[in-house]
């Protein structure tokens, strides 16, 4: 192929790709300054007769919505993977394929390894993609980081018991976190720390996309930090919020205490509160509730 023909072919391919992105609802794209420069060289001439390039060129001038940003931020971003992916991009895909697209988006987001330098594994989520109930925690801890799966440590064991008390198994529900990597601890120190607002904000789009794919009947938000991430609110009082329904993306959301809180505060009254929240979830999803389940904590404490 002659060089001019190759250039024209590449130009048409890029223009077609931009058209597809625009049709999918993408309104912004981060490109390296080199790419912007190269594209600008390809601006069609006034006498351009090719219908595709004329149309796109006109559309780009009319609609700065698909503007190419070559500002400092774009330089900083260095790759197209940091483009925020709209849920619509997942339309038409099976749930498994949609989740795989999200997983790959997370893995190719280069900002995340910069934020979570010590994390060993990305902890995506696990369970039934057709789950009616989705449990969402805050962030992986050391155990989850090691195994690449959410809620496999001590708090996870208690979550399993809570799920079993509802008459379900882990494989019946979907479990994930707002934050997809373990927040770094200083070298040599143990334990886990609360994710920063930046860490929550960077990961929030992904959990929202997971929700959009799974479309559960009910979401259970575990603990204040998960709720801060999900509701995009800087501060949440879980004591005030728990037990009353909220809505997230049109889906009923039940805030409740994090199982780790119950591990540290073993009082029957706090356990009873969580159980009452879960009973509300069972009721909302039309699950059968036995007399025994109804009375679980009634005669205790
Ligand atoms: N705590 C969380 O919020 N998520 C986990 O996966 C484990 C502990």
mmCIF file of C-alpha atoms and ligand atoms in Angstrom, residues 123 136-141 144 149-153 155-156 175-177 192 222 226 258 260, ligand 1:
data_model
loop_
_atom_site.group_PDB
_atom_site.id
_atom_site.type_symbol
_atom_site.label_atom_id
_atom_site.label_comp_id
_atom_site.label_asym_id
_atom_site.label_seq_id
_atom_site.Cartn_x
_atom_site.Cartn_y
_atom_site.Cartn_z
ATOM 1 C CA UNK A 123 -10.037 -8.091 44.384
ATOM 2 C CA UNK A 136 -20.777 -4.505 49.186
ATOM 3 C CA UNK A 137 -17.958 -3.870 51.657
ATOM 4 C CA UNK A 138 -15.282 -1.195 51.788
ATOM 5 C CA UNK A 139 -11.929 -2.643 50.671
ATOM 6 C CA UNK A 140 -9.891 -5.835 50.725
ATOM 7 C CA UNK A 141 -7.837 -6.555 53.818
ATOM 8 C CA UNK A 144 -8.396 -10.762 50.599
ATOM 9 C CA UNK A 149 -11.256 -12.683 46.743
ATOM 10 C CA UNK A 150 -13.486 -10.474 48.886
ATOM 11 C CA UNK A 151 -14.442 -11.317 52.462
ATOM 12 C CA UNK A 152 -12.307 -14.416 53.009
ATOM 13 C CA UNK A 153 -10.826 -13.328 56.361
ATOM 14 C CA UNK A 155 -15.041 -10.550 58.759
ATOM 15 C CA UNK A 156 -15.819 -12.759 55.766
ATOM 16 C CA UNK A 175 -20.050 -10.011 47.062
ATOM 17 C CA UNK A 176 -17.624 -7.216 46.283
ATOM 18 C CA UNK A 177 -16.064 -4.046 47.681
ATOM 19 C CA UNK A 192 -5.871 -2.597 57.533
ATOM 20 C CA UNK A 222 -21.643 -2.957 54.799
ATOM 21 C CA UNK A 226 -18.745 1.398 51.940
ATOM 22 C CA UNK A 258 -19.846 -3.985 58.777
ATOM 23 C CA UNK A 260 -15.818 -6.397 61.327
HETATM 24 N N1 LIG B 1 -13.612 -5.922 54.788
HETATM 25 C C1 LIG B 1 -14.175 -5.440 53.674
HETATM 26 O O1 LIG B 1 -14.805 -4.391 53.668
HETATM 27 N N2 LIG B 1 -14.041 -6.166 52.558
HETATM 28 C C2 LIG B 1 -13.384 -7.302 52.508
HETATM 29 O O2 LIG B 1 -13.313 -7.901 51.434
HETATM 30 C C3 LIG B 1 -12.811 -7.789 53.704
HETATM 31 C C4 LIG B 1 -12.929 -7.088 54.830
#
